[in-house]
Every structure is written in C-alpha cells, then in structure tokens.
C-alpha cells in the first residue's frame, strides 16, 4: 500500500493507473478474505481445474526409462569402474578369488591417509593447516567413523573430477557463445540451483536404481553450476592484454584457450573447485537415500530410529570432513608452487607429493603384516555415542518443561497463526498481488517471470503445499533476520566481535545441511519447530555477513562528513549508515530466503507438511511425476522470491544513485 | 630565408629512401552497433553531436601513415585518443571498420585466419603496458612461449629464450615466476618475449607507463640500445612527449582518433601544425631537438674565425657549451665535409635562453 502511495507521488499518467490497479487488487483481496463464499474457486484452487502435470512427467520418465535403458546401463557400467576402483582403494580393498583360498588386496592404510592429509595441509598452508588436517582425520579414525567416512570420500573423489570436467566444458561454451550463455546456460543454472536437492535424487533413482552410481551422478549434476559459473567468469575476467598476447604470438583458438586463458584464470577456477567439493559433500550425504552409503546413511538410519548417539557421531564426522575439505581446497586455490628445476629428479621438484605417496605405500605394505594399520580395531576406538545420549537425556530430564513451553508457545502464537493466514489466503489474490509487485519493481519483464511461475504452483494443484512451504520459509527468514541483522550490525561496529564471529560463520557455511537437523531433532523432536530452528541456523549466515559488509563498505569519508555535520552516533547510524547499507542488506535477505527454502525442503525428513514432504514421499514411493512436479514448484518459488527481492535491492540501489 | 631548402638536406631525406614496412590508408575504427552505416552516412564529416546521437565511439578516424623499415615511429596522444586502437588495427587485433593496412605492401585485412596466425608468429612482436606475462609460467617459459606455440622443439626454443633473456640482462632469473620480479624486470621479460621470434615489426603499447620514473628512464635507454643493435621497424605508443622525443625518428600526434601531425621531433617543436601540438611541445628544450642546419646562416666569416666545425645534423645541445665558451661563430658542414653555413654564438644563447625567432619576430614590428 505504501509503495502504491509513494509511486502516486511521482505523478505521471500510467502511474496513476498503476496505483488504481494496486488499490483494486488490495480491495479484492480483502473482500475475498471477508466473503470467501462469494467466489470459492478464487480462494481455493478447484480440483477439477488441476492440470495433470505430474502424470505427464511420470509418462516422460517412464518413456525415458523404457527406451533409454541401454544408455543408463551403459553409463552405470562405465562409472562403476572408477567408482569400484576408488572404493576399493579407500574403503573396501579387493577380494581376489573365493572361498577359503580368497585373499585380500588391502585398502590404503588409515595411518597413511592421515599422514597424507597432514602433509597436504603442511604443503598448502604450513603447520597450522597440517595440525588441523591431522586432528580432524585422527578424530574420524579414533571415534570409529573411518569406514563410513572413506565411503563418502570415495564418492566425492569420483564425482568431483567428473563435475569439474563437465563444468569447465560447459563454461567454455558459455564464454565462447554469450548468446547461449545468456539464454540457455544461465537460466538453466539458476533453475538448477533452486531445485531442492531431493528432486535431483528422483530421476536418478528412477533411471539408475538405488546404488552408488546413481548417487554419484546426482551429486555430479547437483554440483556442476558453480563450476560452470566460475569457468565462464574466469575466462571473461582474463585481462584483455593477456588475450591480445595470445593472438599476437599466433595462438590458434584452441591454443589460446588451453594455454593462455584457462591457466590465467586459475585462481577463480579453483574457487569454483572449492564450491564444487563442498556441494558434492552436501549432496553425497543426502544421496544416501538412494544408496550412496557412508556417513549420510549412518545419519539417516540414526534419524529414522531417533538414535541420538550414532547420529551425533556421524554428524560430527561430516562436520570434520567438511572443514578439512574446505580448508584444504581453499588453500590449494591460492597455492603457488616454487618453480620446478628442469632436469632435477621428481622427488626434488615435488617433495611433498613424493613423500605422501611414499608414506601411503609403506604404511599399506606394513598393514599386511600388522593389521591395525589397515583398520583400527574396534577396541581401540572411542565411542562418544553414550556421552551424547546422556547429555541429551540430562537436558531433556532437567529442562523438558522449559523446552516444551518454548516449543508450544512458538507453535501456538507464531507458527499456527501464520500458517492459517497463508493457507487461507485466496490463491487468485496471491497470484495477482505478486504479479503486480513484479510490475512495480521490474516492469512487464518481471511479470512474465512471476505470473507463469506462480500460476504453475496453483494449476498443478500444489497451492496449499506451496503455501505451507512459504509459511515455514517466511517465518524462518523473519527469525533469521531478527537475529542476524543485529548481529551483523554489531559485528560492523566491533572489530573484535567480527574476528570472533567470522570463523564461526565460515564453519556454519561449510556444513552440509543435514548436520543442522541432528542436534535440534534430539531436543525438539520432529515437527515444524525443529525444522524452523535448523533452518534458522542454516540461513542466518548471509543475513549477518551482508549486514556487516554493507555497513563496513560505506566510505569513511561519508561517515566523517556526517560527524563534521554534527550528527550524533545514533543519527549517523540511522541517517547515513543504515540507508547506505540497505541495498547490500537486501541482497543478504535474498540469500537468506533462498537458503531457508533449500533447508525447509530437507526438513521434510523430520515431518513437515509442505512441498518438501511431497518430494520425500514421492522418493519413498518412487513416484517420479509427483516428486518432479513438486521439485519444479519449489524451484519456481525460489526463482520468484529471488527475482522480486533482487529487483527490490536494485531499486534501493538506484534510489541511492549507486546502480 | 634559405632555411626551407636546407631542411630537405636533413635526416628526413635519408629516411625517405627506406622501403615502407607497414602502412595504413584511410583507416577507421568505430565502436558501436551501427558503426558501418554511421561511417557510410556521415563519414569524415560527422560532428560530435552526430557521434553522440548514433551512440558510437570513433576511436580511429581516417588515419594515413607510412612506417619505414628500421624506423622508430612514435604514436603519441592523451589517453583515450585512440593510440592503442590504431596500433591494434595495424596488427589486426582489432578489426578496422574501413580502410587498408599494408604490411610489406600486402593488405593485411585480406589475410585469412591461418595466414594471420602465420604473420603474427613470424613477423610481429608486441610489448604490453601491463606486461601481460602468463602467471603460471616461469621467466624462461614465458619468453619461450611464442616459440612453443609454433611447435618449436624444447631445446631450440629454450636456447633462443636464453639468448633474448641475456639481451635484456635478466640472466639468472630464468626460473623465477613473474610475481617474483619487480615491475621493470617484468617488462624486460615482456620485451624479451616479444623479441624471441625475431619479429620484423615491433609494437610497443605504452610499455613503460606502469613503471616509476627512474626505472622508465633506464628502460628507455634499454630500448634505444636494443634498437641500435636490432634495427627493427618499431611502432611505439606513449603519452609522454619526452619519451617520444628521446626515442622517436618520427612522431604522430593523435587527438580524438585523428592524426593531426606527423614529423620529426624537430618538426613538431619548431613548426607545430596546430596550437594543440604546440601545447604538447611547449616545454621541450629546443636545443635538444633542433639541428645545426635550422639555426645556420649563410657563410659570412672566413674559416679561421670559426671556433669549431659541426655537422648540419648535429643537435644544438651537443655543441652549445663549446660555442658559448668560445664566443665565436661555428662553421656548419654537410655530409661530405663542405662548409655550407655558420652559426652565430649569440643565436645559440638566445635559443638556450628561450628567445625563439618567432617570439622576437613578434616583438620587433
Ligand atoms: N572495445 C571498445 N568498445 C568501445 N569503445 C572502445 C573500445 N576500446 C576502446 N574504446 C574507446 O576508443 C577510444 C580510444 O581508446 P584507446 O585506443 O584505448 O585510447 P588510448 O590507447 O589512446 O588511451 C576511447 O574513447 C575508448 O573509450
Ligand atoms: Mg592505450
């Protein structure tokens, strides 16, 4: 309403029509709310008008399954080879022969792998990174998570190179053909990044069955977008002079690409690789639902049986692995090796690599004679499971009333009212208001995005579920902002607080989404409250980050100007800093919303009743059409939110004359 | 005055006999969507309003140049005047909108992609303002890179690379990465790399603009030294008039895409075509660019009264201290040693004091 009024103030012919449209739409909405029986089909989408999109999707999937089984089987066979090799190497070893004569080629010794990670840490980041890597890997070994961790790692080791190869190839196409990039690749990537993780699993499950190969493929596809983006961006950012140099020395287009442009873009490419690894880890965990095995599967089992101890243990192992992979790959991105001395032996030019290989081989050979080097005997490992269980039990015994009161009041006073409001909201009014908002913020172009995508949610009969998603997502976002923005503001004012909070945020950001659920579910059991808390934990990071950065990026000269003009600190904050930081903060809100959406969907595992649940059920029933349709609806919600919020941020920016 | 006839005797006359190495005729480069239609409808007559209305940038405007073999040709102008674009048109890094580029008399714009690659591999070298070194290669690999692109065997390209590295005095740094070198050293690598293929035409696009003044001096001397040995056809871009005068045989001054004057440093200083050029050259010490023939008068004294004999091409600055000390006229001899005129020491003092003919002419009437 206030927006409509402020626009009216700008006085021009089409604008007053615009204001009228807003007034009419709002009036209509209120009327529909008050007299829902007047136009029942506009309040609740009529079931006779539902387009059987899901059935069509099922038909398509069945067609693919029937006529392309040769392809899927071929892919499975091809991928099984490297997967089998790596799994054998890291996790399982190989069995040669059968029966009593069978003997094992052992897997790589755990001591060797711990040492190799430590050496890599030392080579890339000195003693600090070495001790971090050593500590984390030892934790995994000693706390009995080695086997599962190695299984998870094997999948990543296969999926990540695949993903990098494909991602770089697509990125190159995007760089060479800007038209294809703008109209095909970028929109496809946008879409892929808003489709919930679950939805990737479904087609893979259908086409490839429940097995690790399906998990690897789902992981690779899910993790491709950042690699494509990083590649195109890295190539575009290569300085024009370097490009000219390539031409001037007479490179063929191929030579220029592979010998000049790609190597020059290495730092950005490595940022892409880091993101790919982290996404792959996230996905491999979730892909445990379609047979990935490993840590994710352990968590899944524990969650299903509500076993606190094993869940926490596996969850912590995931955390630890995430931290190791993130820090190592980040260090690798900035790593600059010393120049190789031509003619010198390999171990002199690559001392760390040679040493690591040596240790791996020696420890593995020794493990033949001394089995504990191959796998740590159960008796030597420590289980923290009982401890976690005891801790949680203690909390539940002593604070049950407090926790339950918190939970109940949250449900009664916040969740239920919002949910009732949104679920009762007339769908036609919602579609109209969103489209109008699109028009106000971004003109006809934005309407062309918002209108069809929101209509999709209604027409496929998923409106109520969409609203249930929106309600959780909205409440989680609101809470994230209420907590995150003040923290960000405080971090912007205090360097010490910023230094304290940065590593925490870094860690929160690297953790796979699964990890957030485990501790919360132990305290709050399944349900919307748990989903909400886990989502807030997951989505709060950008709210803090962008607020902090938005305030800090304001030029010092402006603050000084405000002080010189006699502003009190309070005035400086409210009149100068906050308005100038607003566009940046809004970008943070956008990120928060998208993260919240992706997390809410995963929370279907703990019994929410939204679109995520729809996908989850479809996954259990292998009902492709239903799951894919719900997945698309989720993606569309994400895209609409993203476009509207970005347009809002852009408007805030241009109001400040920044855009 | 007899000066104009004497001028034809000066260095310019000798330059004319060298064959033209690279030239451009009615060369245009217009950036923007409707560049071609704009050129066809408006062409040279386009006013700034037309340009703004068509939403195009005229980066190079109807340029005609001839650069002769072995000549150091400078393109000078303020930033944004179109120097880089012009030079990139000459090497076809930028596709001109209209006109011709002639390399050894052949139209470069007609060359196919493969021909162009061959021409660049063997005939052209380029040095860049920000060095454009490949960050993942060592000094040796960077310098050998053009050869490696051509598929030269490793031993051959490395020995050639070592040769040019020695030429630019970087021996001992072969296994360093660019990031481990100072700016001046990095540009030496850039220079070595551009020379590795023994190019016939050597383009340098503001090679020293990114360097500190002291280093810049040193590098200018380096280029002068290299050029005295290598005698390449050089097209050198700069926005620094001192650099232009120190290094150039001839200088083209650009403004808003147009070449407004081409001439020797002496021509530009003494006979600027427009006030714009005069502004540029105002602070250049005349004695440094002016040759004896410019200041000489018909013979009036007998040879025994001369304090010394100089050649007509000698710069005034080179004998100014001697003539001022001698307080006697100097004789001026042509190439064959025949005295063709003389220089009064008072004229030299006037010149050094900044009292030019033009100014005194203006004051007297
Ligand atoms: N790729 C391009 N697209 C549009 N305009 C350009 C492009 N490259 C250069 N220009 C414009 O052409 C003019 C000449 O640029 P340039 O040749 O780089 O000048 P200089 O090298 O003398 O500084 C400038 O106005 C510049 O903005
Ligand atoms: Mg330039």
XYZ file of C-alpha atoms in Angstrom, chain B:
365
model
C 65.285 32.745 -45.948
C 67.213 29.783 -47.163
C 66.172 27.514 -44.309
C 63.413 25.558 -46.106
C 65.758 24.435 -48.842
C 68.351 23.345 -46.298
C 65.787 21.363 -44.353
C 65.403 18.871 -47.150
C 69.045 18.016 -46.629
C 68.418 16.868 -43.088
C 67.820 13.326 -41.829
C 64.320 13.143 -43.245
C 65.734 12.971 -46.742
C 67.729 9.846 -45.942
C 64.689 8.147 -44.294
C 62.588 8.523 -47.402
C 64.667 6.015 -49.308
C 63.908 3.099 -46.985
C 61.028 0.903 -48.160
C 57.683 1.224 -46.381
C 57.263 -1.647 -43.932
C 53.799 -1.085 -42.582
C 51.246 1.485 -43.607
C 47.591 2.285 -43.281
C 45.311 4.171 -45.618
C 42.054 5.892 -44.696
C 41.845 3.698 -41.635
C 38.721 3.911 -39.474
C 37.690 2.173 -36.332
C 34.267 2.954 -34.959
C 32.907 1.122 -31.926
C 29.173 0.681 -31.641
C 26.326 -1.301 -33.125
C 25.762 0.760 -36.238
C 29.401 1.579 -36.948
C 29.295 0.792 -40.653
C 26.102 2.582 -41.501
C 27.322 5.541 -39.495
C 30.539 5.647 -41.486
C 28.660 5.378 -44.773
C 26.158 8.115 -43.982
C 28.300 10.567 -42.033
C 31.923 9.623 -42.570
C 34.577 12.223 -42.051
C 32.011 14.990 -41.829
C 30.472 13.663 -38.611
C 30.118 16.259 -35.883
C 30.407 15.414 -32.180
C 26.597 15.693 -31.992
C 26.185 13.122 -34.749
C 28.536 10.791 -32.928
C 26.652 11.161 -29.686
C 23.319 10.685 -31.438
C 24.438 7.466 -33.167
C 25.809 6.121 -29.876
C 29.161 5.198 -31.407
C 32.772 5.861 -30.444
C 35.064 6.969 -33.236
C 38.347 5.598 -31.932
C 40.390 5.930 -35.134
C 39.396 8.497 -37.698
C 40.649 8.371 -41.271
C 44.307 7.755 -40.455
C 47.045 7.547 -43.091
C 50.522 6.524 -42.017
C 53.654 5.038 -43.507
C 56.289 3.478 -41.292
C 59.583 2.706 -42.983
C 61.870 -0.202 -42.386
C 64.180 0.306 -39.422
C 62.343 3.415 -38.349
C 61.239 4.097 -34.776
C 57.791 5.542 -35.207
C 56.040 7.012 -32.205
C 52.302 7.379 -31.789
C 51.579 9.986 -29.171
C 48.439 11.411 -27.657
C 46.478 11.757 -24.457
C 44.746 8.712 -23.043
C 41.604 7.879 -24.978
C 42.921 9.487 -28.165
C 42.894 6.148 -29.969
C 46.563 5.147 -29.895
C 46.018 1.603 -28.709
C 43.164 1.090 -31.105
C 45.267 2.350 -34.006
C 48.106 0.007 -33.204
C 45.718 -2.879 -32.672
C 44.300 -2.181 -36.105
C 47.814 -2.384 -37.559
C 48.219 -5.860 -36.060
C 44.542 -6.665 -36.657
C 43.917 -7.412 -33.034
C 41.049 -5.044 -33.666
C 39.194 -5.363 -36.944
C 39.127 -1.923 -38.609
C 35.761 -0.593 -39.717
C 37.155 0.671 -43.018
C 40.446 1.323 -44.759
C 43.563 -0.633 -45.540
C 46.531 -1.926 -43.575
C 49.536 -2.763 -45.709
C 52.337 -4.951 -44.427
C 55.168 -5.169 -46.965
C 52.706 -3.790 -49.483
C 50.161 -6.573 -48.928
C 46.728 -5.886 -47.492
C 46.656 -7.413 -44.032
C 42.887 -7.198 -43.892
C 42.590 -9.716 -46.713
C 44.654 -12.329 -44.874
C 42.768 -15.453 -43.801
C 42.822 -16.567 -40.169
C 45.609 -19.061 -40.778
C 47.662 -16.543 -42.752
C 47.187 -14.048 -39.978
C 48.405 -16.564 -37.408
C 51.492 -17.192 -39.527
C 52.174 -13.468 -39.970
C 51.871 -12.859 -36.241
C 54.042 -15.827 -35.410
C 56.899 -14.717 -37.584
C 56.671 -11.020 -38.376
C 55.176 -9.276 -35.361
C 56.089 -8.817 -31.742
C 54.222 -6.808 -29.132
C 55.020 -5.395 -25.714
C 52.095 -4.526 -23.439
C 51.517 -1.764 -20.931
C 50.786 -4.140 -18.069
C 53.304 -6.712 -19.242
C 50.740 -9.461 -19.987
C 53.007 -12.137 -18.578
C 51.450 -15.545 -18.055
C 51.329 -16.036 -14.279
C 51.718 -19.806 -14.398
C 54.934 -19.795 -16.439
C 58.474 -19.008 -15.338
C 60.535 -16.305 -16.998
C 62.130 -18.853 -19.308
C 58.781 -20.396 -20.210
C 57.194 -17.012 -20.763
C 59.941 -15.945 -23.123
C 59.866 -19.269 -24.937
C 56.078 -19.223 -25.119
C 55.727 -17.726 -28.641
C 58.143 -20.355 -29.930
C 56.389 -23.146 -28.094
C 53.086 -22.070 -29.637
C 54.753 -22.514 -33.026
C 55.746 -26.020 -32.023
C 59.488 -25.393 -31.837
C 61.389 -28.218 -30.148
C 62.151 -27.661 -26.486
C 65.924 -27.405 -26.756
C 65.729 -24.936 -29.605
C 63.204 -22.646 -28.004
C 64.966 -22.672 -24.669
C 68.314 -21.766 -26.169
C 66.705 -18.910 -28.119
C 64.880 -17.808 -24.967
C 68.160 -17.758 -23.044
C 69.662 -15.616 -25.796
C 66.989 -12.928 -25.548
C 66.953 -13.122 -21.780
C 70.623 -12.283 -21.887
C 69.918 -9.494 -24.352
C 67.635 -7.805 -21.799
C 70.077 -8.523 -18.945
C 67.890 -10.929 -16.992
C 70.280 -13.847 -16.943
C 69.962 -15.706 -13.657
C 66.218 -15.153 -13.315
C 65.120 -17.814 -15.785
C 63.364 -19.913 -13.161
C 61.577 -17.100 -11.388
C 57.861 -16.571 -11.709
C 56.690 -13.148 -12.897
C 55.259 -12.367 -9.463
C 58.757 -12.649 -8.006
C 60.126 -9.842 -10.209
C 59.959 -6.055 -9.963
C 57.916 -4.092 -12.497
C 60.958 -3.138 -14.533
C 62.157 -6.721 -14.614
C 58.723 -7.933 -15.621
C 58.694 -5.584 -18.558
C 62.142 -6.819 -19.539
C 60.599 -10.266 -19.717
C 57.828 -8.832 -21.890
C 60.426 -7.278 -24.169
C 62.441 -10.474 -24.368
C 59.335 -12.459 -25.185
C 58.357 -10.100 -27.981
C 61.834 -10.408 -29.469
C 62.071 -14.186 -29.186
C 60.615 -14.787 -32.637
C 62.826 -12.143 -34.300
C 59.877 -10.028 -35.403
C 60.144 -7.596 -38.289
C 57.621 -5.174 -36.857
C 57.812 -4.456 -33.179
C 54.778 -2.915 -31.471
C 55.136 -1.406 -28.019
C 51.936 -0.119 -26.384
C 52.918 2.310 -23.627
C 55.476 -0.182 -22.390
C 56.782 1.999 -19.578
C 53.661 3.802 -18.383
C 53.228 1.387 -15.490
C 56.781 1.952 -14.236
C 58.289 4.505 -11.851
C 60.016 7.495 -13.497
C 63.561 6.365 -12.661
C 63.003 2.860 -13.981
C 61.279 4.367 -17.006
C 64.456 6.297 -17.879
C 66.505 3.173 -17.577
C 64.137 1.200 -19.783
C 64.097 3.947 -22.426
C 67.859 3.742 -22.602
C 67.497 -0.025 -22.893
C 65.132 0.293 -25.831
C 67.430 2.795 -27.530
C 70.331 0.394 -27.051
C 68.383 -2.611 -28.348
C 67.137 -0.682 -31.336
C 70.652 0.464 -32.232
C 71.608 -3.211 -32.424
C 68.423 -4.749 -33.830
C 67.156 -2.033 -36.177
C 63.559 -3.263 -36.131
C 60.635 -1.390 -37.543
C 59.211 -0.037 -34.314
C 55.754 1.347 -33.629
C 55.917 2.756 -30.125
C 52.998 4.251 -28.237
C 53.416 6.744 -25.463
C 51.678 9.683 -23.865
C 54.964 11.152 -22.690
C 56.487 13.733 -25.042
C 59.951 13.407 -23.507
C 59.907 9.686 -24.176
C 58.696 10.318 -27.715
C 61.484 12.763 -28.420
C 64.136 10.628 -26.829
C 63.276 7.537 -28.842
C 61.454 8.559 -31.986
C 62.647 9.122 -35.527
C 59.201 10.388 -36.342
C 56.197 11.115 -34.161
C 52.496 11.069 -34.999
C 50.333 13.137 -32.690
C 46.780 11.892 -32.191
C 43.757 13.686 -30.881
C 40.241 12.235 -30.732
C 41.148 9.462 -33.151
C 42.743 11.725 -35.719
C 46.417 12.066 -36.529
C 46.948 15.810 -36.507
C 50.635 15.951 -37.335
C 53.409 13.569 -38.316
C 57.005 14.688 -38.253
C 60.428 14.515 -36.694
C 60.701 15.794 -33.141
C 62.273 18.888 -34.643
C 59.324 19.474 -36.970
C 56.848 19.188 -34.133
C 58.723 21.544 -31.861
C 59.594 24.141 -34.398
C 56.649 24.012 -36.739
C 53.667 22.692 -34.760
C 50.711 22.263 -37.084
C 48.136 23.342 -34.533
C 48.077 25.066 -31.161
C 47.311 21.646 -29.693
C 50.673 20.309 -30.876
C 52.377 23.497 -29.746
C 50.906 22.963 -26.281
C 52.314 19.487 -26.195
C 55.809 20.547 -27.138
C 55.952 23.814 -25.213
C 58.278 22.565 -22.510
C 60.646 20.634 -24.738
C 64.099 22.273 -24.668
C 64.592 23.476 -28.244
C 68.343 22.942 -28.235
C 67.778 19.225 -27.739
C 65.689 18.711 -30.859
C 66.959 21.454 -33.175
C 69.761 20.574 -35.561
C 72.514 22.926 -36.632
C 71.008 23.388 -40.089
C 67.989 25.070 -38.534
C 70.000 27.830 -36.921
C 72.644 28.312 -39.571
C 73.065 31.395 -41.684
C 74.924 31.886 -44.955
C 78.689 31.913 -44.661
C 79.915 35.357 -43.618
C 83.252 34.694 -41.949
C 86.375 33.039 -43.195
C 87.135 29.589 -41.742
C 89.946 30.816 -39.474
C 87.440 32.888 -37.471
C 85.369 29.792 -36.563
C 85.557 28.382 -33.053
C 84.826 24.922 -34.494
C 83.043 22.952 -37.214
C 79.861 20.916 -36.635
C 77.740 18.803 -38.913
C 74.416 20.096 -40.146
C 72.556 17.215 -38.480
C 74.117 17.756 -35.038
C 71.701 18.877 -32.351
C 72.397 22.336 -30.982
C 72.577 20.984 -27.451
C 75.530 18.803 -28.423
C 77.810 21.784 -29.128
C 76.105 24.583 -27.199
C 78.577 24.602 -24.265
C 81.541 24.749 -26.658
C 80.207 27.610 -28.752
C 79.150 29.623 -25.722
C 82.579 29.185 -24.179
C 84.344 30.064 -27.450
C 82.213 33.139 -28.075
C 82.950 32.672 -31.788
C 80.820 31.531 -34.739
C 80.934 27.823 -35.674
C 81.023 26.524 -39.221
C 78.397 24.004 -40.383
C 79.473 21.237 -42.744
C 77.288 18.889 -44.789
C 77.849 15.108 -45.059
C 80.787 15.486 -47.413
C 82.561 17.931 -45.083
C 81.951 21.049 -47.167
C 81.112 24.088 -45.077
C 77.664 25.259 -46.110
C 76.887 27.847 -43.450
C 77.692 29.147 -39.996
C 76.099 29.618 -36.604
C 76.456 32.772 -34.522
C 77.041 32.167 -30.810
C 74.520 34.873 -29.968
C 71.808 32.862 -31.700
C 72.673 29.844 -29.572
C 72.499 31.936 -26.410
C 69.097 33.253 -27.488
C 67.909 29.741 -28.121
C 69.136 28.485 -24.747
C 67.550 31.458 -23.041
C 64.268 30.594 -24.666
C 64.114 33.607 -27.014
C 62.934 31.998 -30.212
C 62.855 33.589 -33.682
C 59.121 33.531 -33.592
C 58.927 35.493 -30.381
C 61.470 38.114 -31.388
C 59.784 38.442 -34.751
C 56.540 39.097 -32.959
C 58.022 41.683 -30.639
C 60.016 43.733 -33.117
C 57.487 45.249 -35.526
